[in-house]
XYZ file of C-alpha atoms in Angstrom:
751
model
C -13.239 -24.228 -17.766
C -13.402 -21.775 -20.745
C -16.156 -22.707 -23.247
C -15.048 -23.136 -26.919
C -16.637 -24.315 -30.061
C -15.477 -27.326 -32.209
C -12.799 -26.429 -34.776
C -13.671 -25.257 -38.283
C -12.672 -28.576 -39.655
C -15.041 -30.465 -37.455
C -17.800 -27.921 -38.179
C -17.332 -28.436 -42.000
C -17.264 -32.160 -41.653
C -20.466 -32.302 -39.558
C -22.152 -29.837 -41.905
C -21.386 -31.774 -45.012
C -22.479 -35.123 -43.453
C -25.659 -33.364 -42.251
C -26.229 -32.028 -45.713
C -26.214 -35.677 -47.143
C -28.592 -36.884 -44.335
C -31.093 -34.062 -45.058
C -30.726 -34.606 -48.751
C -31.539 -38.285 -48.197
C -34.637 -37.438 -46.354
C -35.867 -34.919 -49.060
C -35.062 -37.436 -51.793
C -37.276 -40.023 -50.118
C -40.016 -37.645 -49.598
C -39.838 -36.512 -53.222
C -40.112 -40.120 -54.478
C -42.698 -41.044 -51.909
C -44.982 -38.153 -52.794
C -44.038 -38.394 -56.490
C -43.170 -34.904 -56.701
C -40.690 -35.317 -59.421
C -38.641 -32.299 -58.352
C -35.642 -31.221 -60.406
C -32.529 -32.990 -59.068
C -30.956 -29.712 -57.729
C -33.936 -28.622 -55.694
C -33.446 -31.121 -52.818
C -29.877 -30.242 -52.639
C -30.673 -26.500 -52.364
C -33.343 -27.029 -49.802
C -30.967 -29.219 -47.839
C -28.255 -26.731 -48.051
C -30.502 -23.823 -46.825
C -31.614 -26.062 -43.845
C -27.968 -26.941 -42.818
C -26.730 -23.339 -43.349
C -29.623 -22.009 -41.340
C -29.093 -24.414 -38.602
C -25.301 -23.626 -38.536
C -25.983 -19.900 -38.287
C -28.531 -20.324 -35.474
C -26.097 -22.581 -33.568
C -23.404 -19.984 -33.818
C -25.540 -17.165 -32.781
C -29.236 -17.000 -31.811
C -29.157 -13.160 -32.759
C -27.855 -14.168 -36.195
C -30.387 -16.661 -36.746
C -33.279 -14.156 -35.705
C -31.766 -11.659 -38.128
C -31.798 -14.260 -40.940
C -35.409 -15.142 -40.119
C -36.271 -11.570 -40.191
C -34.334 -10.998 -43.463
C -36.333 -13.850 -45.083
C -39.641 -12.383 -44.057
C -38.680 -8.943 -45.439
C -37.637 -10.482 -48.656
C -40.934 -12.414 -48.773
C -42.863 -9.200 -48.218
C -40.890 -7.362 -50.867
C -41.465 -10.166 -53.338
C -45.259 -10.104 -52.671
C -45.114 -6.222 -53.350
C -43.248 -6.669 -56.559
C -45.179 -9.691 -57.814
C -48.951 -9.920 -56.793
C -49.207 -13.323 -58.596
C -47.096 -14.775 -55.706
C -49.722 -13.703 -53.319
C -52.386 -15.667 -55.276
C -50.008 -18.720 -55.141
C -49.555 -18.401 -51.446
C -53.367 -18.018 -50.960
C -53.914 -21.218 -52.947
C -51.263 -22.860 -50.889
C -52.948 -21.787 -47.623
C -56.392 -23.146 -48.997
C -54.934 -26.383 -49.940
C -53.098 -26.698 -46.670
C -56.290 -25.991 -44.730
C -58.160 -28.688 -46.710
C -55.285 -31.134 -46.160
C -55.437 -30.335 -42.308
C -59.122 -30.969 -42.174
C -58.786 -34.314 -43.833
C -56.035 -35.426 -41.444
C -58.101 -34.185 -38.549
C -60.940 -36.385 -39.738
C -58.705 -39.385 -39.643
C -57.821 -39.732 -43.314
C -54.058 -40.495 -43.021
C -53.999 -41.110 -46.816
C -55.196 -37.660 -47.793
C -53.788 -36.495 -51.087
C -52.490 -32.941 -51.831
C -51.327 -30.840 -54.697
C -47.946 -29.935 -56.026
C -47.881 -26.586 -54.018
C -48.558 -28.192 -50.699
C -45.934 -31.001 -51.546
C -43.330 -28.430 -52.393
C -44.055 -26.485 -49.054
C -43.835 -29.765 -47.065
C -40.627 -30.621 -48.560
C -39.139 -27.189 -47.930
C -40.377 -27.337 -44.414
C -38.946 -30.871 -44.054
C -35.588 -29.682 -45.253
C -35.545 -26.788 -42.854
C -36.756 -28.753 -39.832
C -34.413 -31.812 -40.448
C -31.440 -29.533 -40.998
C -32.025 -27.718 -37.798
C -32.346 -30.892 -35.856
C -29.479 -32.960 -37.566
C -26.922 -30.263 -37.630
C -27.870 -28.535 -34.346
C -27.835 -31.672 -32.404
C -24.603 -32.926 -33.660
C -22.830 -29.610 -33.139
C -24.458 -28.519 -30.059
C -24.781 -31.837 -27.990
C -22.587 -34.138 -30.018
C -25.467 -36.675 -30.340
C -27.944 -37.695 -32.903
C -30.470 -39.698 -30.819
C -33.459 -37.394 -31.959
C -32.159 -37.463 -35.390
C -32.284 -41.146 -35.607
C -35.895 -41.024 -34.119
C -36.919 -38.524 -36.782
C -35.670 -40.861 -39.485
C -37.613 -43.805 -37.918
C -40.739 -41.736 -38.155
C -40.246 -40.475 -41.626
C -38.858 -43.685 -43.293
C -41.022 -45.890 -41.180
C -44.130 -44.048 -42.301
C -43.065 -44.238 -45.864
C -42.325 -47.977 -45.681
C -45.659 -48.480 -43.881
C -47.326 -46.924 -47.009
C -45.682 -49.473 -49.171
C -42.737 -47.342 -50.241
C -40.157 -50.103 -50.204
C -36.975 -48.111 -50.903
C -37.584 -46.290 -47.459
C -36.045 -49.435 -45.824
C -32.754 -49.023 -47.671
C -32.803 -45.237 -47.223
C -33.293 -45.662 -43.485
C -30.206 -47.894 -43.169
C -27.905 -45.349 -44.910
C -29.516 -42.575 -42.781
C -28.700 -44.463 -39.530
C -25.252 -45.034 -40.563
C -24.784 -41.196 -41.380
C -26.417 -40.449 -38.072
C -24.192 -42.686 -36.119
C -20.988 -41.196 -37.844
C -22.269 -37.849 -36.911
C -22.620 -38.944 -33.309
C -19.003 -40.129 -33.229
C -17.663 -37.053 -34.824
C -19.844 -34.735 -32.637
C -18.491 -36.332 -29.489
C -14.979 -36.034 -30.827
C -15.601 -32.338 -31.741
C -16.874 -31.484 -28.203
C -13.889 -33.303 -26.668
C -11.390 -31.476 -28.945
C -13.030 -28.171 -28.134
C -12.981 -28.803 -24.335
C -9.332 -29.777 -24.343
C -8.404 -26.778 -26.480
C -10.230 -24.541 -24.021
C -8.102 -26.056 -21.158
C -4.941 -25.484 -23.260
C -4.069 -29.021 -23.815
C -4.120 -31.377 -26.795
C -4.381 -35.152 -27.300
C -1.827 -36.764 -29.281
C -3.765 -39.791 -30.298
C -7.610 -39.874 -30.774
C -8.082 -43.531 -30.052
C -11.798 -43.079 -29.633
C -12.620 -41.826 -33.083
C -11.181 -44.105 -35.790
C -11.981 -47.382 -34.080
C -15.574 -46.249 -33.403
C -16.041 -45.160 -37.059
C -14.639 -48.493 -38.130
C -17.003 -50.362 -35.967
C -19.953 -48.372 -37.335
C -18.925 -48.974 -40.966
C -18.350 -52.675 -40.200
C -21.812 -53.091 -38.701
C -23.328 -51.214 -41.757
C -21.339 -53.483 -44.097
C -22.663 -56.610 -42.192
C -26.169 -55.191 -42.327
C -25.918 -54.410 -46.120
C -24.900 -58.083 -46.718
C -27.897 -59.505 -44.890
C -31.016 -60.571 -46.910
C -33.018 -57.403 -47.835
C -36.541 -58.832 -47.857
C -38.872 -57.178 -45.424
C -42.072 -59.148 -45.466
C -45.312 -57.660 -44.069
C -45.893 -58.229 -40.353
C -49.323 -59.560 -39.179
C -50.259 -57.378 -36.169
C -52.770 -59.878 -35.137
C -55.285 -58.993 -32.229
C -53.214 -56.098 -31.224
C -53.442 -54.686 -34.758
C -57.209 -55.347 -34.902
C -57.840 -53.397 -31.704
C -55.524 -50.510 -32.821
C -57.444 -50.348 -36.109
C -60.745 -50.195 -34.370
C -59.533 -47.168 -32.549
C -57.769 -45.632 -35.615
C -59.389 -47.158 -38.767
C -56.855 -45.240 -41.088
C -54.022 -47.320 -39.721
C -55.569 -50.260 -41.548
C -53.988 -49.194 -44.728
C -50.498 -49.575 -43.338
C -48.335 -52.248 -44.428
C -48.717 -55.266 -42.033
C -51.926 -54.019 -40.563
C -53.502 -57.572 -40.618
C -51.952 -58.484 -43.864
C -50.625 -62.044 -43.976
C -48.883 -63.979 -46.667
C -46.249 -63.256 -49.227
C -46.284 -59.544 -49.889
C -45.320 -57.906 -53.104
C -42.671 -55.456 -54.195
C -44.801 -54.212 -57.060
C -48.017 -52.230 -56.651
C -49.845 -49.380 -58.457
C -48.908 -47.130 -55.463
C -45.440 -47.250 -56.854
C -46.481 -45.945 -60.312
C -48.888 -43.285 -59.425
C -52.196 -45.084 -59.654
C -52.883 -45.464 -55.958
C -52.315 -42.419 -53.934
C -53.634 -43.807 -50.603
C -51.122 -46.691 -50.394
C -53.333 -49.849 -50.037
C -56.614 -47.959 -50.234
C -58.405 -47.954 -53.604
C -59.728 -44.973 -55.247
C -59.242 -41.204 -55.351
C -57.757 -38.983 -58.035
C -54.318 -39.788 -59.449
C -51.661 -38.063 -61.405
C -49.749 -40.589 -63.404
C -45.963 -40.673 -63.276
C -44.431 -40.747 -66.838
C -41.008 -42.119 -65.883
C -39.709 -45.134 -67.734
C -40.333 -48.097 -65.458
C -39.192 -50.934 -67.890
C -37.914 -51.751 -71.269
C -39.177 -54.768 -72.983
C -37.674 -56.525 -75.817
C -39.745 -58.815 -78.216
C -38.542 -60.503 -81.365
C -41.246 -58.915 -83.367
C -43.683 -55.983 -83.186
C -46.745 -56.258 -81.013
C -49.976 -57.232 -82.654
C -52.118 -56.711 -79.522
C -51.799 -55.425 -75.936
C -48.980 -57.110 -73.920
C -50.185 -57.599 -70.298
C -47.076 -57.781 -68.000
C -48.249 -59.101 -64.770
C -46.683 -57.693 -61.501
C -48.920 -59.117 -58.829
C -52.151 -61.050 -58.399
C -54.384 -60.312 -55.453
C -57.184 -62.705 -54.015
C -58.610 -61.043 -51.015
C -61.049 -58.072 -51.271
C -61.804 -56.154 -48.097
C -64.253 -53.669 -49.318
C -61.698 -50.934 -49.724
C -58.387 -52.721 -50.751
C -57.008 -55.764 -52.343
C -54.633 -58.150 -50.409
C -52.427 -60.967 -51.495
C -54.103 -63.618 -49.560
C -52.883 -67.244 -49.150
C -51.728 -69.121 -52.191
C -49.680 -72.247 -52.416
C -46.188 -72.360 -53.738
C -45.305 -73.804 -57.272
C -42.219 -75.900 -57.868
C -40.712 -76.542 -61.203
C -40.357 -80.041 -62.881
C -36.952 -81.751 -63.652
C -36.503 -79.463 -66.664
C -36.947 -76.255 -64.609
C -40.490 -75.543 -66.068
C -43.358 -74.320 -63.835
C -46.415 -76.332 -63.938
C -49.189 -75.247 -66.236
C -52.879 -74.749 -65.046
C -54.178 -74.545 -68.663
C -55.888 -77.606 -70.271
C -53.567 -79.711 -72.409
C -55.593 -78.843 -75.629
C -55.913 -75.203 -74.888
C -54.236 -73.167 -77.816
C -51.151 -71.279 -76.955
C -47.806 -70.411 -78.182
C -44.256 -70.003 -76.643
C -43.522 -66.352 -76.003
C -40.188 -65.021 -74.947
C -39.931 -61.497 -73.376
C -36.691 -59.741 -72.167
C -37.496 -57.362 -69.347
C -34.923 -54.605 -68.614
C -35.877 -52.751 -65.436
C -35.249 -48.915 -65.361
C -36.888 -48.494 -61.841
C -36.403 -50.522 -58.741
C -39.452 -52.814 -58.185
C -37.672 -54.888 -55.515
C -37.872 -58.552 -56.211
C -40.855 -58.545 -58.511
C -40.424 -60.488 -61.787
C -42.887 -59.241 -64.407
C -44.243 -62.021 -66.436
C -46.822 -62.888 -68.908
C -49.764 -65.344 -68.422
C -48.685 -68.132 -67.989
C -44.982 -68.199 -67.191
C -43.097 -71.381 -67.450
C -39.362 -70.334 -67.055
C -37.127 -67.325 -66.080
C -33.606 -66.972 -67.318
C -30.926 -64.390 -66.149
C -31.643 -64.451 -62.385
C -29.980 -66.681 -59.695
C -33.244 -68.022 -58.546
C -36.918 -67.131 -57.922
C -39.969 -68.190 -55.984
C -43.536 -68.668 -57.516
C -47.009 -69.334 -56.192
C -50.111 -70.723 -57.733
C -51.187 -67.117 -59.129
C -48.006 -67.024 -61.045
C -46.592 -64.296 -58.783
C -42.836 -64.595 -59.368
C -40.205 -63.081 -57.061
C -36.486 -63.186 -57.348
C -34.544 -64.573 -54.423
C -32.512 -61.297 -54.282
C -33.152 -57.645 -55.403
C -33.292 -57.344 -59.195
C -32.398 -53.710 -59.442
C -31.592 -52.926 -63.148
C -30.634 -56.574 -64.008
C -32.326 -57.732 -67.091
C -34.013 -61.193 -67.259
C -36.045 -63.202 -69.801
C -39.356 -64.761 -69.198
C -40.579 -67.812 -71.250
C -44.264 -68.039 -71.125
C -47.054 -70.072 -72.532
C -49.162 -67.274 -74.112
C -52.889 -68.385 -74.429
C -54.510 -67.961 -77.826
C -58.191 -67.539 -76.873
C -60.995 -68.882 -78.905
C -64.410 -68.394 -77.344
C -65.912 -71.640 -78.747
C -63.107 -73.561 -77.264
C -63.500 -71.888 -73.893
C -67.321 -72.468 -73.941
C -66.998 -76.168 -74.856
C -64.454 -77.030 -72.265
C -65.556 -79.472 -69.738
C -64.287 -79.770 -66.223
C -65.146 -79.751 -62.528
C -64.133 -76.964 -60.190
C -61.868 -78.167 -57.426
C -62.006 -77.373 -53.715
C -58.759 -75.095 -54.165
C -60.838 -72.577 -56.186
C -62.676 -71.351 -53.031
C -60.005 -68.565 -52.495
C -61.076 -67.097 -55.838
C -64.665 -66.653 -54.511
C -63.961 -64.882 -51.383
C -66.049 -61.766 -50.548
C -66.757 -59.650 -47.561
C -70.210 -58.630 -46.543
C -71.557 -56.533 -49.620
C -74.790 -54.828 -50.413
C -77.215 -57.236 -52.020
C -77.656 -54.950 -54.982
C -74.237 -55.732 -56.398
C -75.166 -59.414 -56.904
C -78.517 -58.298 -58.301
C -76.822 -55.992 -60.837
C -74.634 -58.777 -61.882
C -77.620 -61.021 -62.555
C -79.390 -58.321 -64.396
C -76.261 -57.664 -66.628
C -75.744 -61.450 -67.547
C -79.454 -61.997 -68.217
C -79.988 -65.211 -69.853
C -76.473 -66.147 -70.387
C -76.078 -69.483 -68.922
C -72.271 -70.138 -69.484
C -69.805 -68.512 -67.109
C -67.742 -67.316 -70.074
C -70.753 -65.551 -71.615
C -71.501 -63.928 -68.143
C -67.944 -62.744 -67.940
C -68.053 -61.163 -71.485
C -71.447 -59.525 -70.611
C -69.996 -57.977 -67.386
C -66.850 -56.811 -69.248
C -69.005 -55.131 -71.990
C -71.231 -53.509 -69.409
C -68.300 -51.931 -67.492
C -66.745 -50.797 -70.872
C -69.843 -48.654 -71.314
C -68.989 -46.560 -68.287
C -66.932 -43.325 -68.229
C -63.197 -43.346 -67.736
C -61.531 -40.576 -65.556
C -58.404 -40.091 -63.583
C -60.000 -37.717 -60.996
C -63.019 -39.564 -59.439
C -63.918 -38.274 -56.053
C -62.808 -40.233 -52.941
C -64.845 -43.052 -51.781
C -66.544 -42.264 -48.337
C -65.038 -44.243 -45.495
C -68.356 -45.916 -44.731
C -68.897 -47.144 -48.323
C -67.867 -50.243 -50.051
C -65.477 -49.328 -52.933
C -67.208 -51.394 -55.672
C -70.822 -50.515 -54.453
C -69.894 -46.756 -54.583
C -68.420 -46.961 -57.915
C -71.277 -48.898 -59.519
C -74.266 -47.087 -57.969
C -72.968 -43.535 -57.244
C -69.835 -42.734 -59.357
C -70.252 -44.576 -62.629
C -66.833 -43.415 -63.630
C -63.181 -44.305 -62.617
C -59.998 -45.853 -63.778
C -58.536 -49.290 -64.147
C -58.657 -50.315 -60.299
C -62.366 -49.364 -60.288
C -63.331 -51.416 -63.335
C -61.142 -54.342 -62.511
C -62.343 -54.584 -58.802
C -65.976 -54.272 -59.918
C -65.584 -57.140 -62.399
C -63.873 -59.423 -59.961
C -66.494 -58.838 -57.210
C -69.352 -59.383 -59.659
C -67.918 -62.508 -61.173
C -67.489 -63.921 -57.573
C -71.055 -62.994 -56.879
C -72.020 -65.239 -59.887
C -69.850 -68.065 -58.502
C -67.115 -67.592 -61.160
C -63.544 -67.864 -59.746
C -61.532 -64.548 -60.524
C -58.524 -62.599 -59.321
C -57.392 -59.025 -59.399
C -54.143 -58.485 -61.400
C -51.849 -55.410 -61.443
C -48.952 -54.637 -63.692
C -48.319 -52.906 -67.053
C -50.532 -52.954 -70.133
C -48.401 -52.201 -73.223
C -50.579 -51.256 -76.193
C -49.621 -52.446 -79.627
C -49.592 -48.716 -80.562
C -46.562 -48.073 -78.137
C -43.549 -46.752 -80.025
C -40.500 -48.894 -80.247
C -36.924 -49.129 -81.494
C -34.998 -51.900 -83.174
C -31.805 -52.900 -81.447
C -28.652 -54.347 -82.929
C -29.965 -57.857 -82.614
C -33.129 -57.157 -84.524
C -35.315 -57.157 -81.422
C -38.191 -54.630 -80.743
C -37.540 -52.623 -77.569
C -40.648 -50.968 -75.981
C -40.330 -48.259 -73.348
C -42.840 -49.146 -70.616
C -43.752 -45.963 -68.553
C -45.425 -45.733 -65.203
C -48.400 -44.183 -66.919
C -49.026 -47.644 -68.495
C -49.610 -49.159 -64.958
C -52.796 -51.000 -65.208
C -55.189 -53.393 -63.466
C -57.116 -56.073 -65.137
C -59.053 -59.377 -64.339
C -58.261 -63.047 -64.762
C -61.187 -65.510 -64.547
C -61.003 -69.299 -64.232
C -63.149 -71.661 -66.273
C -62.820 -75.445 -65.199
C -61.690 -77.544 -68.104
C -59.982 -74.682 -69.902
C -57.858 -72.438 -67.447
C -57.353 -68.811 -66.836
C -58.640 -66.113 -69.196
C -57.710 -62.514 -69.299
C -60.419 -59.747 -69.249
C -59.882 -56.001 -69.430
C -63.055 -54.144 -68.546
C -61.433 -50.647 -68.570
C -62.872 -48.501 -71.253
C -59.659 -47.063 -72.699
C -59.268 -46.411 -76.322
C -55.696 -47.554 -76.498
C -56.717 -50.843 -74.853
C -59.258 -52.717 -77.175
C -60.953 -55.796 -76.257
C -58.716 -58.731 -75.963
C -59.202 -60.737 -79.112
C -60.741 -64.277 -78.517
C -61.155 -65.432 -82.096
C -57.938 -67.336 -82.700
C -58.483 -69.999 -85.444
C -58.819 -73.429 -84.140
C -56.259 -74.655 -86.751
C -53.392 -73.132 -84.882
C -50.778 -75.523 -83.697
C -51.299 -76.224 -80.151
C -48.785 -76.210 -77.213
C -47.006 -79.484 -76.424
C -45.059 -79.674 -73.190
C -41.559 -80.676 -74.374
C -38.101 -80.507 -72.759
C -36.502 -77.120 -73.068
C -34.343 -78.118 -76.061
C -37.465 -78.959 -78.148
C -39.203 -75.653 -77.436
C -37.129 -73.884 -80.117
C -38.747 -75.993 -82.734
C -42.287 -74.462 -82.112
C -43.377 -71.865 -84.537
C -47.077 -70.773 -84.519
C -48.074 -68.418 -87.300
C -51.052 -67.032 -85.426
C -52.437 -63.623 -84.949
C -51.054 -60.968 -82.644
C -47.559 -61.613 -81.238
C -45.019 -63.313 -83.309
C -43.645 -66.848 -82.233
C -40.765 -66.687 -79.959
C -37.804 -69.092 -79.845
C -36.266 -69.673 -76.259
C -32.572 -70.107 -76.102
C -31.091 -73.543 -76.399
C -30.601 -75.046 -72.815
C -29.855 -78.390 -71.715
C -31.406 -79.854 -68.518
C -27.971 -79.656 -66.910
C -27.860 -75.765 -67.255
C -31.223 -75.372 -65.602
C -30.400 -74.320 -61.993
C -32.806 -71.547 -62.067
C -34.353 -72.793 -58.760
C -31.157 -73.907 -57.281
C -28.030 -72.097 -56.644
C -27.697 -70.211 -59.950
C -26.767 -70.834 -63.510
C -23.471 -70.814 -65.091
C -23.964 -67.233 -66.120
C -24.547 -66.237 -62.419
C -21.603 -68.177 -61.123
C -19.272 -65.932 -63.359
C -20.233 -62.957 -61.296
C -19.484 -64.509 -57.925
C -16.128 -64.123 -56.076
C -13.328 -66.546 -57.007
C -12.571 -68.978 -54.270
C -9.176 -67.450 -53.366
C -10.460 -63.873 -53.610
C -11.455 -63.490 -50.028
C -8.309 -65.181 -48.454
C -6.068 -62.996 -50.539
C -8.005 -59.787 -49.933
C -7.854 -60.053 -46.069
C -4.283 -59.928 -45.765
C -3.982 -56.999 -48.103
C -6.657 -55.073 -46.228
C -4.916 -55.832 -43.028
C -1.614 -54.489 -44.260
C -3.304 -51.290 -45.609
C -5.033 -50.782 -42.275
C -1.795 -51.267 -40.301
C -0.003 -48.770 -42.586
C -2.698 -46.260 -42.267
C -2.779 -46.591 -38.488
C 0.986 -46.209 -38.247
C 0.949 -43.172 -40.497
C -1.797 -41.623 -38.398
C 0.015 -42.296 -35.049
C 3.182 -40.659 -36.361
C 1.220 -37.581 -37.751
C 1.273 -34.464 -35.630
C -2.062 -32.667 -35.725
C -0.929 -29.134 -34.609
C 1.783 -26.644 -35.903
C 2.453 -24.207 -33.051
C 5.276 -24.961 -30.829
C 3.180 -25.046 -27.643
C 0.777 -27.599 -29.126
C 3.659 -29.685 -30.641
C 5.299 -30.011 -27.221
C 2.175 -31.196 -25.570
C 1.163 -33.525 -28.400
C 4.549 -35.264 -28.485
C 4.769 -35.821 -24.845
C 1.263 -37.301 -24.720
C 1.934 -39.495 -27.809
C 5.005 -40.782 -26.160
C 3.285 -41.418 -22.938
C 0.562 -43.254 -24.851
C 3.132 -45.355 -26.822
C 5.120 -46.210 -23.642
C 1.808 -47.236 -21.857
C 1.320 -50.068 -24.406
C 4.677 -51.405 -23.330
C 3.976 -51.289 -19.721
C 5.325 -47.974 -18.885
C 2.051 -45.796 -18.342
C 1.964 -42.656 -16.427
C 0.336 -43.438 -12.995
C -2.500 -41.188 -11.917
C -0.565 -40.117 -8.713
C 2.683 -39.250 -10.721
C 3.640 -35.759 -11.717
C 5.330 -35.009 -15.048
C 8.737 -34.805 -13.423
C 8.161 -37.990 -11.492
C 7.079 -39.832 -14.622
C 10.219 -38.609 -16.446
C 12.372 -40.094 -13.702
C 10.513 -43.414 -13.912
C 11.247 -43.342 -17.735
C 14.889 -42.489 -17.083
C 15.177 -45.585 -14.782
C 13.377 -47.924 -17.186
C 15.023 -46.690 -20.444
C 18.444 -45.201 -19.501
C 19.273 -44.255 -23.135
C 16.296 -41.821 -23.001
C 17.243 -40.362 -19.598
C 18.316 -36.806 -20.821
C 15.619 -36.569 -23.491
C 12.839 -37.566 -21.124
C 13.853 -35.083 -18.377
C 14.313 -32.232 -20.804
C 11.015 -33.074 -22.553
C 9.251 -33.138 -19.143
C 10.459 -29.717 -18.335
C 9.414 -28.498 -21.775
C 5.973 -30.036 -21.361
C 5.464 -28.432 -17.899
C 6.367 -25.019 -19.165
C 4.090 -25.358 -22.115
C 1.106 -26.910 -20.283
C 1.175 -25.112 -17.075
C 3.212 -21.932 -17.784
C 1.784 -18.517 -18.189
C -0.382 -18.157 -21.445
C 1.407 -15.135 -22.728
C 4.854 -16.742 -22.447
C 6.087 -17.965 -25.987
C 7.415 -21.543 -26.349
C 10.581 -21.561 -28.305
C 10.835 -23.541 -31.574
C 13.751 -25.553 -30.030
C 11.365 -27.045 -27.544
C 9.164 -28.314 -30.298
C 12.098 -29.748 -32.121
C 13.168 -31.598 -28.981
C 9.609 -32.779 -28.514
C 9.570 -34.382 -31.965
C 12.931 -35.916 -31.374
C 11.688 -37.544 -28.180
C 8.776 -39.250 -29.984
C 11.300 -40.534 -32.581
C 13.702 -41.725 -30.029
C 10.940 -43.405 -27.939
C 9.771 -45.347 -31.023
C 13.343 -46.418 -31.872
C 14.122 -47.541 -28.356
C 11.161 -49.644 -28.062
C 11.713 -51.129 -31.511
C 15.369 -52.025 -30.590
C 14.465 -53.644 -27.270
C 11.356 -55.712 -28.292
C 12.032 -56.380 -31.840
C 9.750 -55.604 -34.712
C 7.164 -58.251 -34.167
C 6.353 -57.318 -30.467
C 6.711 -53.708 -31.410
C 4.070 -53.736 -34.180
C 1.778 -56.048 -32.264
C 1.705 -53.836 -29.198
C 1.626 -50.641 -31.129
C -1.300 -51.788 -33.411
C -3.353 -53.777 -30.983
C -2.588 -55.483 -27.718
C -1.729 -53.423 -24.847
C 0.477 -54.725 -22.046
C -0.907 -54.099 -18.560
C 1.025 -54.458 -15.331
């Protein structure tokens, strides 16, 4: 058998699909490492990787020459530009430092932009070599899929949630490449043998099956909750402690789509600390009816469990709405507050996280959501860029009212006092800071003021693996950013017996620039650089109070001097909420939209607004017949089309197409029959085709088995095309259009 390569069409198709697959890998790495590369760079790197792989597959010598040429070009560039040598030397130094950290077991090691760019370039080259080379050379993509599982699985394990969606698309592309690679190799083998297939029955159905499975997978729920590894995970983490930072490494509970890792303030995934480079992309746009008079704290996730090096969600009971669709309030009835309405317009994808304001009461604009006792809100489906509105009961703090509140701590507050084994000096420091303050609120204020006296920096050194994060911050560093200060305050409050929780989200300063839209609303751009962590402490008899111990000039102390004369909140049905207007300091009073109890299906199957976006009831029954007709027409057209133009190929293809079609009507060519014997069988079964069948068999034998140098006349190609048409007409006349279409498009008769 003569070896042959896939046709140019197959090569181009596989190369283009490989380009998209490699580009998907580089795009995920760019986002995961927060490289913020120009949009064209991943395309260029992916194109270089695929092109180099194609050249190497075509000729090893050409590949070696390209490699040698690239080395010569690099040497020439170094000779012309000495600064490039310094850049490469710095890259080598950073790479050696990264390798040393990885060898020491620090899987969350950070690196600079130079190393990141080099890693992305190597990923493009290596992925291109594997994806394109495997598809063209072997017609398979098994190792391509394994590579995607490693890359995207690692990203997802480090809390990069889009990696799950990227991996689904990557697998679909890999399976399509597999199908096309097998078809390309079969086509090349047949062409090398001098024959052609008239109907590629194995390509289109297989591709359709792959796309159908992908469609079904895309319609399935997209929530990937953390997996508790249990005892096995504990033992693995004992052997490799760095794996404890992975998603699901002993994490139980709800899970969250938002984390500071997605915004640039947590480079080690779930591990706290280390230097950060804030991302300045727009994450959200927030609309308020009036200008901000104080910092707006948009809550993304509240965490309960402190491990000594990270915060985890912990166990928290679910919250259910009342008959009006309002979430229950944990604030005292006489605690001052006002109704606040904030419209959130996501610019980045934070999964199902619903950003809210303490304390949320209702969410409009989404088909439903879930809530827990920490006011963590999550939509039932991915939000994407869909805007929504949060109606909240915004506390108006007055320190005298908080101090005078009377209440007993319930047993459910124990989860806000959890602490691991800590050095005793943390509790001793908390006692020394609070001094003679006997009220928990005064103690919390003292700790907040103490922490605000420390230094703020985005480049603190990494916490040693054998040190508690808070202990190292308080007694060795004395400087850090929001997660340092918020973690320290929560831990010290808990050491004093004050319930507290760690909250992540966005802090929007009052000084943030805004625009006024056509409705007169104030729209603020919330960037990832505004990501923040703060503290919420609970005082029995009053409720939750927000504290911000981070010493940032743009985030002043939260005011807690609201006048006691301010009108207080009254829990009314939604229709009556619009009548509330509180002329207090800070944020202007908000007016929720009018809504009757009948409209409030927020926790059910969706509101009237969401029903308008669903499919009509008759849409699916009408769409299915149309799709079936289109598929049938496309299939018939593909069957009638001749793929080749030269006379030799047309003669062979027409005969094989005719044999394939006759086989569906019970007249296949038996393995023991020669071409001439099969032609006589057809002449007996279909007398009107006797002359055409015998003549076409002779033409096929001459084209298929004759000397390669002998030309095939054009008249033979015309007779072959005529045979295909006559076979179709004869079968149509004998069986009728219903049976003809049924067997030609689907069921095959066997005998």
